[in-house]
PDB file of C-alpha atoms and ligand atoms in Angstrom:
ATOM      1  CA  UNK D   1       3.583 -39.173  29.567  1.00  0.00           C
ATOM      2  CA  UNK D   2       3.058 -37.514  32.573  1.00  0.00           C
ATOM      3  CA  UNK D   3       0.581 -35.130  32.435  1.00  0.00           C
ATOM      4  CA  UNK D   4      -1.044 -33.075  34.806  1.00  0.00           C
ATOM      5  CA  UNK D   5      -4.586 -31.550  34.108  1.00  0.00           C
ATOM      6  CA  UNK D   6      -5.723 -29.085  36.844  1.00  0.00           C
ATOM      7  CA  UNK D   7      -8.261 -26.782  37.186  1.00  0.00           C
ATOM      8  CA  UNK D   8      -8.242 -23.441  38.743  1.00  0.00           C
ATOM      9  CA  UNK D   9     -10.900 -22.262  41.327  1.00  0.00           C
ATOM     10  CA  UNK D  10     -10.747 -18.824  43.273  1.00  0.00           C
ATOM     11  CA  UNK D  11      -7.674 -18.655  43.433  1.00  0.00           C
ATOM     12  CA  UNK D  12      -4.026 -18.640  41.024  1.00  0.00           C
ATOM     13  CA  UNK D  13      -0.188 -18.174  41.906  1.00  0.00           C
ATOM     14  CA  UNK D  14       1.549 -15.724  40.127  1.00  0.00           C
ATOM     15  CA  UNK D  15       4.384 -18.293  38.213  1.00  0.00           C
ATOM     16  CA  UNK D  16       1.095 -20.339  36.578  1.00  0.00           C
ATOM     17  CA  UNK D  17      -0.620 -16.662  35.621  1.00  0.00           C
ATOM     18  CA  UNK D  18       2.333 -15.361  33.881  1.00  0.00           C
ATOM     19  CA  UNK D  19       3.241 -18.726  32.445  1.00  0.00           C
ATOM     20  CA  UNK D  20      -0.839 -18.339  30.989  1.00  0.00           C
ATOM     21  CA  UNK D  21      -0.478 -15.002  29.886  1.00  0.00           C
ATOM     22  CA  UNK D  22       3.042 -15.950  27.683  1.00  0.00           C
ATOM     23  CA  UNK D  23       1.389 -19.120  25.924  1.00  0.00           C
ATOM     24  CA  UNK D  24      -1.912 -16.547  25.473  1.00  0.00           C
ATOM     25  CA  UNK D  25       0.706 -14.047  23.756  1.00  0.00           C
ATOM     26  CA  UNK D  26       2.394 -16.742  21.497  1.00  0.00           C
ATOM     27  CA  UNK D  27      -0.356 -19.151  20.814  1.00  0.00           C
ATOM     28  CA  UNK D  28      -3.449 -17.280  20.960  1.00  0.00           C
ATOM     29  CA  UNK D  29      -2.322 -14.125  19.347  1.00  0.00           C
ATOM     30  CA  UNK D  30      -5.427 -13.412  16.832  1.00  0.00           C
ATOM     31  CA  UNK D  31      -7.537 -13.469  20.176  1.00  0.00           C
ATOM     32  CA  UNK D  32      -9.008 -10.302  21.709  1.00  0.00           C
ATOM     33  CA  UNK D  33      -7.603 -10.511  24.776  1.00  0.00           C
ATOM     34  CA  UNK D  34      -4.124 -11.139  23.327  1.00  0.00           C
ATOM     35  CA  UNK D  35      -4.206  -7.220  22.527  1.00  0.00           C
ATOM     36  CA  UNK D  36      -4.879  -6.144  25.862  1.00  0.00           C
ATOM     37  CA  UNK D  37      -2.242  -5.382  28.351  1.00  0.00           C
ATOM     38  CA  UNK D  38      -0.804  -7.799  30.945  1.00  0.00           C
ATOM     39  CA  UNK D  39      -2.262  -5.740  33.696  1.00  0.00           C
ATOM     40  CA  UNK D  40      -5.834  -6.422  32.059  1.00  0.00           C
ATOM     41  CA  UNK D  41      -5.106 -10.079  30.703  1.00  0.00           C
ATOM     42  CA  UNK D  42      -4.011 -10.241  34.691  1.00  0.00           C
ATOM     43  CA  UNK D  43      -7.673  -8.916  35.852  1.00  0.00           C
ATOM     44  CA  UNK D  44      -9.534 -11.070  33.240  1.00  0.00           C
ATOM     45  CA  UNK D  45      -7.406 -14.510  35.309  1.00  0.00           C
ATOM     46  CA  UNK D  46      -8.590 -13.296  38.133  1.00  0.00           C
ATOM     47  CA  UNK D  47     -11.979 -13.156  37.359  1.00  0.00           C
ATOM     48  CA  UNK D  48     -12.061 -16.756  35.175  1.00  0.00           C
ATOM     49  CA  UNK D  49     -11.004 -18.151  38.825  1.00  0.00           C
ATOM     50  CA  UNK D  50     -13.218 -16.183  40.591  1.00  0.00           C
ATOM     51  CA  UNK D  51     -16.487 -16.840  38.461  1.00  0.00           C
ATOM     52  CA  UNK D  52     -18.557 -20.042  39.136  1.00  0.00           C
ATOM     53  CA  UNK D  53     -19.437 -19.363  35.460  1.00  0.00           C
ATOM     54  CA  UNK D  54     -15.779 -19.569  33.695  1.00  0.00           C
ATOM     55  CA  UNK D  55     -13.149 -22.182  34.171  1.00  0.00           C
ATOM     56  CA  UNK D  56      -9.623 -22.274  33.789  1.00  0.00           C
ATOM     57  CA  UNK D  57      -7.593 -25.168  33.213  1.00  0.00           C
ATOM     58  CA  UNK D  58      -4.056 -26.044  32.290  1.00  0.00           C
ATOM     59  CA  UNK D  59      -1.845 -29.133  31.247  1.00  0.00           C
ATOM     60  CA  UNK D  60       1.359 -29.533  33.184  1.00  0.00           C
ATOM     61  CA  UNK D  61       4.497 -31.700  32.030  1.00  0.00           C
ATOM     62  CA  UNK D  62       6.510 -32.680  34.987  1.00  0.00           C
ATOM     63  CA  UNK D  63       5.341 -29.378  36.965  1.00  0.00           C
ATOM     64  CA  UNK D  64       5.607 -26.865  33.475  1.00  0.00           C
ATOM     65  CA  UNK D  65       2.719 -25.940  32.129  1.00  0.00           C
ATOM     66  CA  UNK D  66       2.510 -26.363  28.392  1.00  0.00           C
ATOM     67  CA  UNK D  67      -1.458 -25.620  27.993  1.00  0.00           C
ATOM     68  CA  UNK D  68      -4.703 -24.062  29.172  1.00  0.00           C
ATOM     69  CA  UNK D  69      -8.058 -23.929  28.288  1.00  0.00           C
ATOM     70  CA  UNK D  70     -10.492 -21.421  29.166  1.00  0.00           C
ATOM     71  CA  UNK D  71     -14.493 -22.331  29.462  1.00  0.00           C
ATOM     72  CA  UNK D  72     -17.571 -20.276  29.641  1.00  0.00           C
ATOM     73  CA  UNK D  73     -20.930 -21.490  30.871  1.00  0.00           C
ATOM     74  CA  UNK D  74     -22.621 -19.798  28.273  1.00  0.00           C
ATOM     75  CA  UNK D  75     -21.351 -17.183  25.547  1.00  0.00           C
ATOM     76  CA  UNK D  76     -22.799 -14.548  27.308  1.00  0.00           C
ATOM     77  CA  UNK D  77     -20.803 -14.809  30.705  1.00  0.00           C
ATOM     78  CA  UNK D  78     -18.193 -13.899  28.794  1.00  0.00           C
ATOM     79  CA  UNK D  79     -19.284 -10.694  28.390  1.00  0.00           C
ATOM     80  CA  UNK D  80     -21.701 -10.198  32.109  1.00  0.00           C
ATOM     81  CA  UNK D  81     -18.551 -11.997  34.124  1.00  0.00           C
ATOM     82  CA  UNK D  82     -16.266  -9.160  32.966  1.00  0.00           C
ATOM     83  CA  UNK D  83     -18.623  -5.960  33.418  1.00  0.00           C
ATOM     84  CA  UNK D  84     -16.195  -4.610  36.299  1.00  0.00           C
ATOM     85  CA  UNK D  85     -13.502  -4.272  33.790  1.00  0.00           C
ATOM     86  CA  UNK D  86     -15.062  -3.130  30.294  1.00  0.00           C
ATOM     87  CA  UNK D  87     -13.932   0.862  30.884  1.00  0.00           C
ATOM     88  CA  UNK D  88     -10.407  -0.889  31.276  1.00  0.00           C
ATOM     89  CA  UNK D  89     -10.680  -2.669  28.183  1.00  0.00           C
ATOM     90  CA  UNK D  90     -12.042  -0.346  26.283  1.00  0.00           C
ATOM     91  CA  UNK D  91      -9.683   2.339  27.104  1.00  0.00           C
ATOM     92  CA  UNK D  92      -6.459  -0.285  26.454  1.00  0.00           C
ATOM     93  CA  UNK D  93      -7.840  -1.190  23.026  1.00  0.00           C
ATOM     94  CA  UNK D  94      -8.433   2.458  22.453  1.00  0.00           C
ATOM     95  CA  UNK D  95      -5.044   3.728  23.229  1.00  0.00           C
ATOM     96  CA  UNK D  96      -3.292   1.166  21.370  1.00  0.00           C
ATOM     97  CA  UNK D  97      -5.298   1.864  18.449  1.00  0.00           C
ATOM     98  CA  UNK D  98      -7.093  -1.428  17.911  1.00  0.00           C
ATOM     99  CA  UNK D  99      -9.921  -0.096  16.490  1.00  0.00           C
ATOM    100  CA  UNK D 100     -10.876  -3.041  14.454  1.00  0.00           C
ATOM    101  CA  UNK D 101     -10.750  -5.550  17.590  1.00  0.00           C
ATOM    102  CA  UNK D 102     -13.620  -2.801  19.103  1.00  0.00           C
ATOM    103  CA  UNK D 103     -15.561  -3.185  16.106  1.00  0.00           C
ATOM    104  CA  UNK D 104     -15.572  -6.883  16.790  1.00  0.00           C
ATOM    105  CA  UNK D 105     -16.271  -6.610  20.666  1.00  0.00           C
ATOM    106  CA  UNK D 106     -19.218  -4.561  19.814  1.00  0.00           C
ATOM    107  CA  UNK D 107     -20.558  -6.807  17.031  1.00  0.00           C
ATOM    108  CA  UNK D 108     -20.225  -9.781  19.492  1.00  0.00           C
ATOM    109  CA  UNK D 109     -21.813  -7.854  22.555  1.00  0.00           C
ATOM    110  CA  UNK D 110     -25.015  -6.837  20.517  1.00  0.00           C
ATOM    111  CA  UNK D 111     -25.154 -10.484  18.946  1.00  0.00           C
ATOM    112  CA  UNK D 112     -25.018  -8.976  15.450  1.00  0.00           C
ATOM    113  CA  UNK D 113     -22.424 -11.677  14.811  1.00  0.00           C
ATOM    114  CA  UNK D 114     -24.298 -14.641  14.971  1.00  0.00           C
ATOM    115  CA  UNK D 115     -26.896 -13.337  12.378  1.00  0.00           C
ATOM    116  CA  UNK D 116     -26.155 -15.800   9.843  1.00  0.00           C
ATOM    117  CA  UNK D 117     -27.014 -19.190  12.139  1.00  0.00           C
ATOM    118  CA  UNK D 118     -29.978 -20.871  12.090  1.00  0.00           C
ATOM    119  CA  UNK D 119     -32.334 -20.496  15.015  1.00  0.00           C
ATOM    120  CA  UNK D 120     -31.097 -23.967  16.165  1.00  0.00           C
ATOM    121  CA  UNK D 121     -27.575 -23.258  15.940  1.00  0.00           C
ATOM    122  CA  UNK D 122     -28.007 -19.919  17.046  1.00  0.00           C
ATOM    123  CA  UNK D 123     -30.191 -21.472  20.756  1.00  0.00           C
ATOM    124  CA  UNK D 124     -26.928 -24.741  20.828  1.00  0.00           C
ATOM    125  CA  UNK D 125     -24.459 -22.422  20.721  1.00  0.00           C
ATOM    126  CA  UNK D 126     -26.275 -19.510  23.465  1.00  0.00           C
ATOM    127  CA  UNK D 127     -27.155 -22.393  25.516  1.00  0.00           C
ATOM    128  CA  UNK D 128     -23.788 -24.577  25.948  1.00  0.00           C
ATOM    129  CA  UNK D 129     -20.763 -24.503  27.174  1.00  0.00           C
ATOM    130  CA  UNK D 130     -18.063 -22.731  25.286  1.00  0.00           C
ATOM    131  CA  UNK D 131     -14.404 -23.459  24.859  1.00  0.00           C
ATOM    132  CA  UNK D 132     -13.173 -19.976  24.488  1.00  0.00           C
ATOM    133  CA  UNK D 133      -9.229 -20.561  24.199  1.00  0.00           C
ATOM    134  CA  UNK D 134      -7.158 -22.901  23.997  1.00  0.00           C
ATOM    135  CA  UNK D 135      -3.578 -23.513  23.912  1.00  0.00           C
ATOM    136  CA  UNK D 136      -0.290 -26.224  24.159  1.00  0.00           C
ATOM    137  CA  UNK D 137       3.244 -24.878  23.652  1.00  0.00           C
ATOM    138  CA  UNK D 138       4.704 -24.833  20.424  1.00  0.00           C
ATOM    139  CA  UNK D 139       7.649 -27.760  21.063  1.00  0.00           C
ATOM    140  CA  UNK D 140       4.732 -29.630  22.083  1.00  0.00           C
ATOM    141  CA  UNK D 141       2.039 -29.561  19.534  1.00  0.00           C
ATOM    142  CA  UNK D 142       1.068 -32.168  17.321  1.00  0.00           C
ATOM    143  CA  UNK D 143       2.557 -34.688  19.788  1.00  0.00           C
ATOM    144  CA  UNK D 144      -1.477 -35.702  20.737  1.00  0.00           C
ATOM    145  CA  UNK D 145      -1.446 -33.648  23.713  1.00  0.00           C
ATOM    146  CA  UNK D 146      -3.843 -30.948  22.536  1.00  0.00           C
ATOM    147  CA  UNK D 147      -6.279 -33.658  21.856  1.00  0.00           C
ATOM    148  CA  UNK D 148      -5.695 -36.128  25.201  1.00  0.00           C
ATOM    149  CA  UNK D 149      -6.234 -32.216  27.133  1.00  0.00           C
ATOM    150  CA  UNK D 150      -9.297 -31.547  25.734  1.00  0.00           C
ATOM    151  CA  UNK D 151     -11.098 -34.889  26.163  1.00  0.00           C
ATOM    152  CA  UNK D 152     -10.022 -35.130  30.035  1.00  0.00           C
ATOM    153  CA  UNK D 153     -11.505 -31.564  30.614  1.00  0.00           C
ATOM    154  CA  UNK D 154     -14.638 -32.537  28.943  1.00  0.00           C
ATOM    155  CA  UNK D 155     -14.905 -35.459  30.981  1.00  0.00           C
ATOM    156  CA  UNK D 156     -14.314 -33.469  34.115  1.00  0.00           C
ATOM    157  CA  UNK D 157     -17.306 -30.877  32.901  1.00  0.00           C
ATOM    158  CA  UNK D 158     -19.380 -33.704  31.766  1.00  0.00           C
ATOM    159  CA  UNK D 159     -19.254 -35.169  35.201  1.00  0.00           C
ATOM    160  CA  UNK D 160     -20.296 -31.792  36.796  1.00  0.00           C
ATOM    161  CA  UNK D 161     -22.423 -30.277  34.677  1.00  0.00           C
ATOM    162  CA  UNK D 162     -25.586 -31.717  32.479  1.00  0.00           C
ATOM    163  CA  UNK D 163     -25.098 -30.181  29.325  1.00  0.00           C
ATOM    164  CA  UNK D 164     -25.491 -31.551  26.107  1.00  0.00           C
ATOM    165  CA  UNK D 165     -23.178 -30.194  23.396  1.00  0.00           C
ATOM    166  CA  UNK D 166     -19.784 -28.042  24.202  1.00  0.00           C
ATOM    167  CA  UNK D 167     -19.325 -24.816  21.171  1.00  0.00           C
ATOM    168  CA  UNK D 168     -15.729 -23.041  20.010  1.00  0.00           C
ATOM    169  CA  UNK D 169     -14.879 -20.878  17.547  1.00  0.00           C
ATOM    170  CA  UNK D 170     -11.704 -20.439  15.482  1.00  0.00           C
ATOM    171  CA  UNK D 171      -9.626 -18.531  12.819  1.00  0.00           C
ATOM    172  CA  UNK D 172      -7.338 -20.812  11.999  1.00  0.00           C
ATOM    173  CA  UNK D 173      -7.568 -23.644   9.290  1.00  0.00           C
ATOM    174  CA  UNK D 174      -5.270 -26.070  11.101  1.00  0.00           C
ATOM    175  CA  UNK D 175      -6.864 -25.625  14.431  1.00  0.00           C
ATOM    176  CA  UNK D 176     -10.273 -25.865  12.136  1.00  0.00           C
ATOM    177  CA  UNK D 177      -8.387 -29.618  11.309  1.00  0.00           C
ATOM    178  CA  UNK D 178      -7.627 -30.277  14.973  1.00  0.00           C
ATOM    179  CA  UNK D 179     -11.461 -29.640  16.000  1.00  0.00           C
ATOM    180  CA  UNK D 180     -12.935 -31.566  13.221  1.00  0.00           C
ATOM    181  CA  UNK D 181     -10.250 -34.699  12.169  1.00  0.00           C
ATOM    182  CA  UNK D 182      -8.877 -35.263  15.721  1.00  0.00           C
ATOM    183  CA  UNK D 183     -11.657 -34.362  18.280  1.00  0.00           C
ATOM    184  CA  UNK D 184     -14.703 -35.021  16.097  1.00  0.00           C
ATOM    185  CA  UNK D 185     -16.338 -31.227  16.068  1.00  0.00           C
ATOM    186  CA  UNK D 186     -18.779 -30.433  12.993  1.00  0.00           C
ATOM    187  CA  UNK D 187     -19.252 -26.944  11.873  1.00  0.00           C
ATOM    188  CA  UNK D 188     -22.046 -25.504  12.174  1.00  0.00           C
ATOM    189  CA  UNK D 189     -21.717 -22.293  10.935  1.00  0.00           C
ATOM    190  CA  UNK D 190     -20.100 -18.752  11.313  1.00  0.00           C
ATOM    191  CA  UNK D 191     -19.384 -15.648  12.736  1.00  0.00           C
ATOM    192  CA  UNK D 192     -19.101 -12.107  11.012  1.00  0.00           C
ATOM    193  CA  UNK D 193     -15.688 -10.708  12.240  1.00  0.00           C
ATOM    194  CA  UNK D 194     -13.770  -8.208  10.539  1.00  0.00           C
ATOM    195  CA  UNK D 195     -12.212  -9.139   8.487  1.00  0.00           C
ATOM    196  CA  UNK D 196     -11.709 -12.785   9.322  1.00  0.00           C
ATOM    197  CA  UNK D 197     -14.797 -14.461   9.987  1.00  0.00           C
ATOM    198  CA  UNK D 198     -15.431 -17.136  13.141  1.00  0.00           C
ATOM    199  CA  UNK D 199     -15.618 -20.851  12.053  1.00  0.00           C
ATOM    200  CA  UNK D 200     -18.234 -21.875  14.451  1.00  0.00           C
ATOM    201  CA  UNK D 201     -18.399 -25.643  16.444  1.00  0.00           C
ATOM    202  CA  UNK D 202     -20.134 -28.063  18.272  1.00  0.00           C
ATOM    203  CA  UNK D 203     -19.569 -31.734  19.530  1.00  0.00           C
ATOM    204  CA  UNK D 204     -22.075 -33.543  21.177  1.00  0.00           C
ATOM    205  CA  UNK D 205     -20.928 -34.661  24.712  1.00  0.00           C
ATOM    206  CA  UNK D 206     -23.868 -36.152  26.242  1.00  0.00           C
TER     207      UNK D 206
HETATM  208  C1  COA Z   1      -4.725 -26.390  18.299  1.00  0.00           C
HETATM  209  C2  COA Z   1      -3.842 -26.964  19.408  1.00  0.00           C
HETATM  210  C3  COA Z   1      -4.440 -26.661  20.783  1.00  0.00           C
HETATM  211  C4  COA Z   1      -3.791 -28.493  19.224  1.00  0.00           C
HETATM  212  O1  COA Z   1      -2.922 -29.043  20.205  1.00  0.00           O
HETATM  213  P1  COA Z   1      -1.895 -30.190  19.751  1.00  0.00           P
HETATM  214  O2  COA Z   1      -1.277 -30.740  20.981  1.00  0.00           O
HETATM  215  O3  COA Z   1      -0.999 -29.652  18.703  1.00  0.00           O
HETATM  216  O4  COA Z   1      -2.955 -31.221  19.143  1.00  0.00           O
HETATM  217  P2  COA Z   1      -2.805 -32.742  18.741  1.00  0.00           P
HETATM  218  O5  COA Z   1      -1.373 -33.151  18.735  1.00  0.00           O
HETATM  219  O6  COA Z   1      -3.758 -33.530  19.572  1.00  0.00           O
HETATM  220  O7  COA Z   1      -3.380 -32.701  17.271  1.00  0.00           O
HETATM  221  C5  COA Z   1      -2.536 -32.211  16.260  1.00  0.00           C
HETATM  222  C6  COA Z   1      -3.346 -31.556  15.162  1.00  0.00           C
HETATM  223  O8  COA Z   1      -3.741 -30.241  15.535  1.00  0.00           O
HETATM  224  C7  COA Z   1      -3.527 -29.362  14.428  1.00  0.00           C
HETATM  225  N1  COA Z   1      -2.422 -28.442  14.772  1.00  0.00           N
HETATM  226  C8  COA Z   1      -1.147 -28.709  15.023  1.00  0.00           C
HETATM  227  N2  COA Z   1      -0.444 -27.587  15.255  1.00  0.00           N
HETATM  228  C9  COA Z   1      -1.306 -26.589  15.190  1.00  0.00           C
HETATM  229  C10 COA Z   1      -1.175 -25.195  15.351  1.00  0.00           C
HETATM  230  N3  COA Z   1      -0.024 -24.572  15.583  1.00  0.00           N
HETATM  231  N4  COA Z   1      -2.273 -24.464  15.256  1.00  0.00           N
HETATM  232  C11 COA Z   1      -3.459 -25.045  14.992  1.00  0.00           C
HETATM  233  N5  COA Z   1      -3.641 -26.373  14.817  1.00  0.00           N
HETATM  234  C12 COA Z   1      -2.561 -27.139  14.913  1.00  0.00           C
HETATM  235  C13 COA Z   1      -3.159 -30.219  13.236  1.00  0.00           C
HETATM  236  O9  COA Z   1      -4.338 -30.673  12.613  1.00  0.00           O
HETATM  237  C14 COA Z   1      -2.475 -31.377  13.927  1.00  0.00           C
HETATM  238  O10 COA Z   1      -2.483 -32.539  13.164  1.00  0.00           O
HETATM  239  P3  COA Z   1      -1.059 -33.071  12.596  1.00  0.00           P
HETATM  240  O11 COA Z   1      -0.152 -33.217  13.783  1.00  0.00           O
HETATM  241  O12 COA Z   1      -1.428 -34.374  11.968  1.00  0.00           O
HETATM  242  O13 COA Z   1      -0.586 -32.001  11.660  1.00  0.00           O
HETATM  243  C15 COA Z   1      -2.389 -26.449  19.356  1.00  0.00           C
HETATM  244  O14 COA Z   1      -1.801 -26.817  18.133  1.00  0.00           O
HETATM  245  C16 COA Z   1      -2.269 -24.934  19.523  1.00  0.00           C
HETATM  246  O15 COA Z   1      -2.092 -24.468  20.633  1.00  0.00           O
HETATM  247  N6  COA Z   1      -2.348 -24.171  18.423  1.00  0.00           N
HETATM  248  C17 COA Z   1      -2.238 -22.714  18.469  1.00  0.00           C
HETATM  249  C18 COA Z   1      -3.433 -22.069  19.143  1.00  0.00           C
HETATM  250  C19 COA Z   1      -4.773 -22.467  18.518  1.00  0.00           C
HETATM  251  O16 COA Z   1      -4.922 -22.515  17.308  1.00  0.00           O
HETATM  252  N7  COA Z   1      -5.752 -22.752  19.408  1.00  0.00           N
HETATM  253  C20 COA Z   1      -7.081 -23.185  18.999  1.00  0.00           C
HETATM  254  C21 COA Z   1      -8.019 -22.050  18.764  1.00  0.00           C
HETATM  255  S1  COA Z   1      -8.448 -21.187  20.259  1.00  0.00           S
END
């Protein structure tokens, strides 16, 4: 197969942003950032390529891409990286009544949602990398490229970075199996979300 994995820095056409924001829209829809407007979802791509502490990479098949994955530093750059644009975000979620996805920004900005780890769990998962989305096309999941994507970009970050364990959370029970059957995650807890909690991950990776 001919795969492509490539990683975004400072700068992003305009073909592979939209083509992001579309698989973001169908893939990724229980996300917060799936509820925000293109113009925002546009702003928060510009700042993942801008920010030494976010990374943004997608799969291409013979030049289309099919997948991306998006990668904080730590949890908490994914709220400091985006401080320019909060007003904006608020306001969108606000005006298009998505009250509940405010609840849940607030929860996770205080921390509040990570009450029920352990103090271990709680220091792994404020202290790794985290795999915030991630996506492949529907006419091409479950062909193994979800799973081939994922361990080239970790090799990529292991080979930068010295970090021990990489984090990600999910709603979904089949993603749940794709994290723990095919790429060996364990779960290590939760986190409080109305009204769907966060299964919460980690691998080891060093
Ligand atoms: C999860 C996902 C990235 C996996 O990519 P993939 O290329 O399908 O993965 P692989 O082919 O390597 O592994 C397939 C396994 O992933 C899981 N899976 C397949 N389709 C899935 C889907 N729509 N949603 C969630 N998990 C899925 C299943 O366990 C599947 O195993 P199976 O083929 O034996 O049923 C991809 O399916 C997807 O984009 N899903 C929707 C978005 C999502 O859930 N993202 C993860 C949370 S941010």
């Amino acid at each position: 197969m001919n795969l492509k994995i490539k990683e975004y820095k400072n700068s992003i056409d305009e073909v592979t942003k939209s083509k992001i924001i579309s698989l973001l829209r169908e893939e990724n829809s229980d996300s917060i950032l799936a509820k925000l407007s293109s113009d925002n979802i546009d702003s928060f791509i510009e700042i993942l390529v801008r920010s030494n502490k976010l990374n943004l990479f997608t799969c291409e098949l013979n030049n289309e891409v099919i997948g991306y994955a998006t990668f904080a530093n730590k949890p908490s750059f994914l709220v400091s990286e985006f401080y320019e644009i909060k007003y904006k975000i608020f306001l969108n979620l606000l005006i298009n009544f998505h009250f509940l996805t405010i609840l849940n920004l607030l929860i996770s900005i205080v921390r509040v949602d990570i009450i029920l780890l352990n103090k271990t769990n709680k220091q792994l998962l404020e202290s790794n990398f985290n795999l915030n989305l991630l996506a492949i096309k529907k006419k091409y999941q479950s062909k193994g490229i979800g799973k081939l994507f994922l361990e080239e970009i970790l090799k990529k970050i292991k080979a930068q970075n010295l970090i021990l364990y990489i984090t990600c959370e999910t709603y979904d029970d089949r993603a749940l199996d794709f994290y723990i059957k095919k790429c060996n995650f364990e779960k290590i807890g939760i986190k409080l979300r109305f009204f769907k909690n966060l299964h919460v991950l980690s691998k080891k990776i060093n």
